[in-house]
Amino acid sequence: MQRIVPFLWFDGQAEEAATLYTSLFPDSRIDTVNRMSDGDATTTTVVEFTLAGQRWRAMNGGPGHPHNDAVSFQVDVDDQQELDRYWDALTDGGEEVACGWLRDRWGVAWQITPTRMSELLSDPDPERAARTMTAMMDMVKLDIAALEAAADGR
């Protein structure tokens, strides 16, 4: 049983966000949607969903608690095509930030990070690692080929 479950607060868009997120990641689905009826109106209160095999929850708690960069979700990717796919989907209506960070249309912060970058940053040659870090700091969306070229001094 997963004991820690990410729980996101939205102002009316929890089901829309969960639908987008589950459409992007393999092994994802909407598990339950709790709704409340008030006369003629029915509103979503809590959405429970599985995202890449992990349980998540999203609640429509109302205004006053916007997302910020203090919490972000890092997505490790294997290649540029996968990076581009997540980046394009999550920045649609959102905002590109820097160094592989973005905010989706609801303000949730994400990092789309190639596993190759971690390898380059932990290279035993400190100069290769430093060149990789310098290149990464100048990027918005990360470019794996450019990171490798920087590490190689090209």
Backbone as JSON, one array per atom type, in Angstrom:
{
  "sequence": "MQRIVPFLWFDGQAEEAATLYTSLFPDSRIDTVNRMSDGDATTTTVVEFTLAGQRWRAMNGGPGHPHNDAVSFQVDVDDQQELDRYWDALTDGGEEVACGWLRDRWGVAWQITPTRMSELLSDPDPERAARTMTAMMDMVKLDIAALEAAADGR",
  "N": [[0.84, -1.18, 0.0], [0.57, 2.17, -0.86], [1.73, 4.69, 1.11], [2.14, 7.44, 1.14], [0.51, 9.91, -0.57], [0.37, 12.07, -3.24], [-1.44, 15.08, -3.06], [-3.42, 17.31, -4.56], [-4.58, 20.67, -4.71], [-7.21, 22.34, -6.21], [-9.03, 24.95, -7.92], [-11.73, 24.26, -8.83], [-10.95, 22.77, -11.08], [-10.09, 20.13, -10.8], [-10.9, 17.6, -11.86], [-10.54, 18.0, -14.61], [-7.75, 18.46, -14.7], [-6.79, 15.97, -13.7], [-7.7, 14.33, -15.74], [-6.16, 15.21, -17.93], [-3.53, 14.65, -16.98], [-3.62, 11.84, -16.6], [-3.94, 11.05, -19.21], [-1.47, 11.41, -20.31], [0.59, 9.86, -19.13], [1.9, 6.54, -19.05], [0.36, 3.6, -17.6], [-1.76, 4.78, -16.14], [-4.82, 6.13, -14.82], [-8.18, 7.26, -14.16], [-9.52, 6.73, -11.08], [-11.62, 7.13, -9.12], [-14.32, 9.45, -8.94], [-15.57, 11.81, -6.91], [-18.62, 13.34, -6.36], [-20.74, 16.12, -5.59], [-24.07, 16.99, -5.06], [-26.05, 19.87, -5.34], [-28.95, 20.97, -5.3], [-29.77, 21.82, -8.51], [-27.23, 21.73, -9.46], [-24.24, 19.87, -9.93], [-21.17, 19.16, -8.57], [-17.71, 18.37, -8.87], [-15.86, 17.04, -6.25], [-13.63, 15.54, -5.14], [-11.04, 13.85, -6.83], [-9.74, 10.73, -7.41], [-6.87, 9.23, -8.63], [-4.65, 7.25, -10.65], [-1.35, 7.69, -11.42], [1.15, 7.01, -13.51], [1.39, 4.56, -12.2], [1.24, 5.29, -9.52], [-0.73, 6.32, -6.72], [-2.77, 9.23, -6.64], [-4.42, 12.22, -5.52], [-6.86, 14.74, -6.12], [-8.39, 17.76, -5.27], [-11.19, 19.91, -5.39], [-10.91, 22.61, -3.88], [-11.38, 25.29, -3.85], [-10.68, 28.86, -4.23], [-7.65, 30.62, -3.28], [-5.47, 29.07, -2.56], [-3.06, 28.86, -4.35], [-0.94, 26.97, -6.57], [2.63, 26.63, -6.28], [6.21, 27.0, -6.89], [7.42, 25.7, -4.81], [6.81, 23.08, -4.5], [7.29, 20.56, -6.8], [6.86, 18.32, -9.59], [8.88, 15.87, -10.75], [9.66, 14.5, -13.83], [11.24, 11.87, -15.12], [12.81, 11.22, -18.13], [13.58, 9.2, -21.03], [14.43, 9.89, -23.61], [14.71, 12.45, -26.2], [12.38, 12.67, -27.68], [10.37, 11.73, -25.94], [10.67, 13.63, -23.9], [9.96, 15.97, -25.3], [7.27, 15.39, -25.86], [5.98, 15.31, -23.3], [6.64, 17.88, -22.45], [5.42, 19.57, -24.37], [2.68, 18.94, -24.02], [2.22, 19.61, -21.31], [2.92, 22.31, -21.19], [1.0, 23.46, -22.74], [-1.16, 25.98, -22.63], [0.05, 26.6, -20.32], [3.15, 27.55, -18.8], [6.47, 28.02, -19.79], [9.42, 27.76, -17.88], [12.38, 27.59, -16.74], [15.48, 25.8, -17.15], [14.45, 23.21, -17.59], [12.11, 23.3, -16.14], [8.59, 23.84, -15.8], [5.3, 25.3, -15.69], [2.09, 24.02, -15.54], [-1.2, 24.58, -17.02], [-2.69, 25.0, -14.74], [-0.97, 25.93, -12.91], [0.62, 24.09, -11.63], [3.82, 22.91, -10.87], [6.29, 21.37, -12.84], [9.08, 19.29, -13.63], [10.8, 18.35, -16.41], [12.93, 15.99, -17.09], [15.78, 14.65, -18.55], [17.14, 11.39, -18.14], [19.71, 11.1, -18.95], [20.9, 13.56, -18.42], [21.29, 13.56, -15.65], [23.24, 11.59, -15.5], [25.34, 12.89, -16.87], [25.75, 15.13, -15.22], [26.76, 13.91, -12.98], [29.16, 13.0, -13.78], [32.43, 11.58, -13.45], [34.49, 13.25, -14.22], [35.03, 16.42, -13.32], [35.01, 18.71, -14.93], [33.53, 18.04, -17.2], [31.04, 17.65, -15.98], [30.61, 20.25, -15.01], [30.47, 21.73, -17.4], [28.16, 20.64, -18.44], [26.27, 21.48, -16.51], [26.44, 24.27, -16.82], [25.49, 24.55, -19.45], [22.88, 23.54, -19.11], [21.8, 25.49, -17.41], [21.42, 27.6, -19.13], [19.31, 26.84, -20.67], [15.79, 26.53, -21.45], [13.61, 24.6, -22.16], [14.94, 21.4, -21.93], [17.63, 20.08, -23.87], [18.81, 17.22, -25.0], [20.87, 16.41, -26.8], [22.34, 18.79, -27.01], [23.18, 19.07, -24.37], [24.86, 16.86, -24.14], [26.78, 17.57, -26.07], [27.83, 19.87, -24.89], [28.95, 18.75, -22.57], [30.98, 17.29, -23.76], [32.55, 19.33, -24.6], [32.05, 20.53, -27.0]],
  "CA": [[0.0, 0.0, 0.0], [1.29, 3.44, -0.93], [1.36, 5.46, 2.3], [2.16, 8.88, 0.85], [-0.22, 10.16, -1.8], [0.3, 13.49, -3.59], [-2.8, 15.61, -2.97], [-3.38, 18.63, -5.19], [-5.73, 21.54, -4.48], [-7.59, 23.11, -7.39], [-10.19, 25.82, -7.8], [-12.75, 23.83, -9.79], [-10.43, 22.07, -12.24], [-9.44, 18.87, -10.4], [-11.19, 16.5, -12.8], [-9.89, 18.35, -15.88], [-6.32, 18.22, -14.53], [-6.57, 14.53, -13.6], [-7.92, 13.76, -17.06], [-4.97, 15.47, -18.74], [-2.37, 13.92, -16.45], [-3.74, 10.4, -16.86], [-3.82, 10.82, -20.65], [-0.07, 11.57, -20.71], [1.53, 8.9, -18.56], [1.47, 5.14, -19.07], [-0.09, 3.02, -16.32], [-2.52, 5.85, -15.48], [-6.27, 6.05, -14.99], [-9.01, 7.89, -13.13], [-10.07, 5.65, -10.26], [-12.95, 7.53, -8.63], [-14.66, 10.86, -8.94], [-16.61, 12.09, -5.92], [-19.38, 14.53, -6.74], [-21.73, 16.58, -4.62], [-25.2, 17.67, -5.69], [-26.65, 20.96, -4.59], [-30.06, 21.39, -6.15], [-29.6, 21.46, -9.92], [-25.81, 21.68, -9.82], [-23.4, 18.79, -9.41], [-19.77, 19.56, -8.68], [-16.69, 17.4, -8.49], [-15.17, 17.44, -5.02], [-12.33, 14.88, -5.08], [-10.74, 12.88, -7.88], [-8.64, 9.83, -7.1], [-6.37, 8.71, -9.9], [-3.35, 6.59, -10.66], [-0.47, 8.36, -12.36], [2.38, 6.22, -13.66], [1.38, 3.51, -11.19], [1.14, 5.82, -8.16], [-2.01, 6.95, -6.39], [-2.83, 10.67, -6.44], [-5.75, 12.79, -5.29], [-7.03, 16.16, -6.42], [-9.61, 18.27, -4.65], [-11.64, 21.25, -5.72], [-11.03, 23.26, -2.58], [-11.71, 26.7, -3.99], [-9.56, 29.78, -4.42], [-6.87, 31.0, -2.09], [-4.31, 28.2, -2.35], [-2.46, 28.58, -5.65], [0.28, 26.16, -6.63], [3.85, 27.4, -6.47], [7.38, 26.18, -7.2], [7.96, 25.03, -3.62], [6.61, 21.65, -4.76], [7.2, 20.26, -8.23], [6.87, 16.9, -9.9], [9.93, 15.6, -11.71], [9.39, 13.4, -14.74], [12.48, 11.4, -15.75], [12.53, 10.72, -19.48], [14.69, 8.47, -21.64], [14.93, 10.45, -24.87], [14.2, 13.78, -26.54], [10.99, 12.55, -28.14], [9.54, 11.64, -24.74], [10.77, 14.93, -23.26], [9.16, 16.91, -26.08], [5.85, 15.06, -25.73], [5.5, 15.8, -22.01], [6.8, 19.34, -22.41], [4.38, 20.21, -25.2], [1.35, 18.75, -23.41], [2.09, 20.31, -20.03], [3.01, 23.76, -21.36], [-0.18, 23.93, -23.48], [-1.93, 26.79, -21.7], [0.88, 26.83, -19.15], [4.26, 28.48, -18.93], [7.84, 27.53, -19.72], [10.12, 28.51, -16.84], [13.83, 27.55, -16.99], [16.24, 24.61, -16.71], [13.59, 22.02, -17.61], [10.92, 23.51, -15.31], [7.43, 24.47, -16.42], [4.06, 25.3, -14.92], [0.98, 23.69, -16.42], [-2.25, 25.61, -17.07], [-3.25, 25.23, -13.4], [0.1, 26.44, -12.06], [1.39, 23.0, -11.02], [5.2, 22.93, -11.37], [6.83, 20.1, -13.31], [10.43, 19.27, -14.2], [10.91, 17.28, -17.4], [14.37, 15.82, -16.94], [16.34, 13.43, -19.15], [18.03, 10.61, -17.26], [21.08, 11.35, -19.43], [21.43, 14.74, -17.75], [21.79, 13.13, -14.33], [24.52, 10.9, -15.74], [26.35, 13.89, -17.22], [26.02, 15.97, -14.05], [27.52, 13.14, -11.99], [30.36, 12.47, -14.44], [33.62, 11.66, -12.58], [35.3, 14.38, -14.66], [34.29, 17.6, -12.86], [34.87, 19.69, -16.01], [32.37, 17.6, -18.0], [29.84, 17.94, -15.19], [30.44, 21.71, -14.96], [30.01, 22.18, -18.72], [26.75, 20.22, -18.54], [25.49, 22.38, -15.65], [26.41, 25.59, -17.47], [24.58, 24.46, -20.59], [21.52, 23.37, -18.6], [21.35, 26.76, -16.83], [21.04, 28.49, -20.22], [18.17, 26.28, -21.41], [14.44, 26.51, -20.89], [13.35, 23.17, -22.36], [16.24, 20.74, -22.02], [17.99, 19.5, -25.16], [19.77, 16.17, -24.64], [22.05, 16.47, -27.68], [23.12, 19.98, -26.64], [23.83, 18.77, -23.08], [25.98, 15.95, -24.44], [27.82, 18.35, -26.78], [28.48, 20.73, -23.88], [29.79, 17.9, -21.72], [32.13, 16.93, -24.56], [33.31, 20.53, -24.94], [31.78, 20.93, -28.39]],
  "C": [[0.88, 1.24, 0.0], [0.83, 4.33, 0.22], [1.34, 6.96, 2.07], [1.55, 9.09, -0.52], [-0.18, 11.66, -2.09], [-1.16, 13.93, -3.65], [-2.77, 17.05, -3.45], [-4.69, 19.37, -4.97], [-5.99, 22.35, -5.74], [-8.8, 23.98, -7.07], [-11.18, 25.47, -8.91], [-12.26, 23.01, -10.95], [-9.81, 20.71, -11.93], [-9.68, 17.75, -11.41], [-10.53, 16.76, -14.15], [-8.38, 18.07, -15.8], [-6.02, 16.72, -14.48], [-6.75, 13.85, -14.95], [-6.71, 14.01, -17.96], [-3.8, 14.63, -18.26], [-2.45, 12.43, -16.78], [-3.66, 10.08, -18.35], [-2.35, 10.83, -21.1], [0.83, 10.42, -20.3], [1.01, 7.47, -18.68], [1.11, 4.66, -17.67], [-0.83, 4.07, -15.49], [-4.0, 5.69, -15.77], [-6.95, 6.88, -13.9], [-9.68, 6.75, -12.38], [-11.46, 5.97, -9.75], [-13.09, 9.04, -8.73], [-15.8, 11.04, -7.95], [-17.29, 13.4, -6.29], [-20.4, 14.85, -5.65], [-22.82, 17.32, -5.38], [-25.74, 18.72, -4.75], [-27.76, 21.52, -5.45], [-29.84, 20.9, -7.57], [-28.14, 21.27, -10.3], [-25.11, 20.49, -9.16], [-21.95, 19.22, -9.63], [-18.86, 18.43, -8.23], [-16.02, 17.92, -7.23], [-13.77, 16.86, -4.98], [-12.21, 13.89, -6.22], [-9.57, 12.05, -7.39], [-8.2, 9.22, -8.41], [-5.0, 8.08, -9.69], [-2.55, 7.25, -11.77], [0.86, 7.63, -12.38], [2.51, 5.2, -12.52], [1.28, 3.98, -9.76], [-0.22, 6.48, -7.94], [-1.82, 8.45, -6.16], [-4.25, 11.05, -6.1], [-5.71, 14.27, -5.66], [-8.38, 16.59, -5.87], [-9.92, 19.65, -5.2], [-11.93, 21.97, -4.41], [-11.37, 24.72, -2.64], [-10.46, 27.56, -4.12], [-8.76, 29.98, -3.14], [-5.66, 30.14, -1.82], [-3.66, 27.87, -3.69], [-1.21, 27.72, -5.53], [1.47, 27.09, -6.75], [5.02, 26.44, -6.65], [7.98, 25.48, -5.98], [7.78, 23.51, -3.71], [6.5, 21.48, -6.27], [7.25, 18.76, -8.41], [7.87, 16.67, -11.02], [9.58, 14.36, -12.51], [10.72, 13.05, -15.4], [12.12, 10.76, -17.08], [13.78, 10.11, -20.09], [15.26, 9.12, -22.89], [14.23, 11.78, -25.17], [12.75, 13.73, -26.99], [10.03, 12.51, -26.94], [9.52, 12.98, -24.01], [9.86, 15.93, -23.98], [7.67, 16.66, -25.91], [5.28, 15.57, -24.41], [5.54, 17.32, -21.95], [5.67, 20.03, -23.17], [3.01, 20.09, -24.55], [1.19, 19.56, -22.14], [2.24, 21.82, -20.15], [1.83, 24.32, -22.16], [-1.1, 24.67, -22.51], [-1.16, 27.11, -20.44], [2.01, 27.78, -19.47], [5.59, 27.75, -18.84], [8.58, 28.39, -18.68], [11.61, 28.55, -17.17], [14.37, 26.2, -16.56], [15.38, 23.35, -16.65], [12.34, 22.14, -16.75], [9.83, 24.17, -16.14], [6.3, 24.5, -15.4], [2.93, 24.99, -15.9], [-0.11, 24.76, -16.3], [-2.89, 25.9, -15.72], [-2.2, 25.74, -12.43], [0.91, 25.37, -11.36], [2.76, 22.96, -11.69], [5.67, 21.52, -11.68], [8.27, 20.32, -13.76], [10.49, 18.08, -15.16], [12.41, 17.09, -17.62], [14.86, 14.53, -17.59], [17.26, 12.7, -18.17], [19.48, 10.82, -17.68], [21.7, 12.56, -18.73], [21.99, 14.39, -16.38], [23.12, 12.42, -14.47], [25.63, 11.9, -16.03], [26.72, 14.77, -16.03], [26.82, 15.24, -12.97], [28.76, 12.49, -12.61], [31.56, 12.6, -13.51], [34.58, 12.78, -12.98], [34.54, 15.67, -14.3], [34.12, 18.66, -13.95], [33.7, 19.33, -16.92], [31.08, 17.94, -17.28], [29.57, 19.45, -15.17], [29.94, 22.25, -16.3], [28.53, 21.81, -18.93], [25.87, 21.17, -17.74], [25.36, 23.76, -16.28], [25.44, 25.59, -18.64], [23.13, 24.37, -20.12], [20.97, 24.7, -18.07], [20.93, 27.77, -17.9], [19.81, 28.02, -21.0], [16.86, 26.55, -20.69], [13.98, 25.05, -20.96], [14.71, 22.51, -22.58], [16.4, 20.04, -23.37], [19.12, 18.49, -24.89], [21.02, 16.24, -25.5], [22.93, 17.66, -27.33], [23.82, 19.78, -25.29], [25.03, 17.87, -23.29], [27.12, 16.69, -25.14], [28.55, 19.25, -25.8], [29.41, 19.91, -22.99], [31.08, 17.54, -22.45], [32.99, 18.12, -24.95], [33.13, 20.98, -26.37], [30.83, 22.09, -28.45]]
}
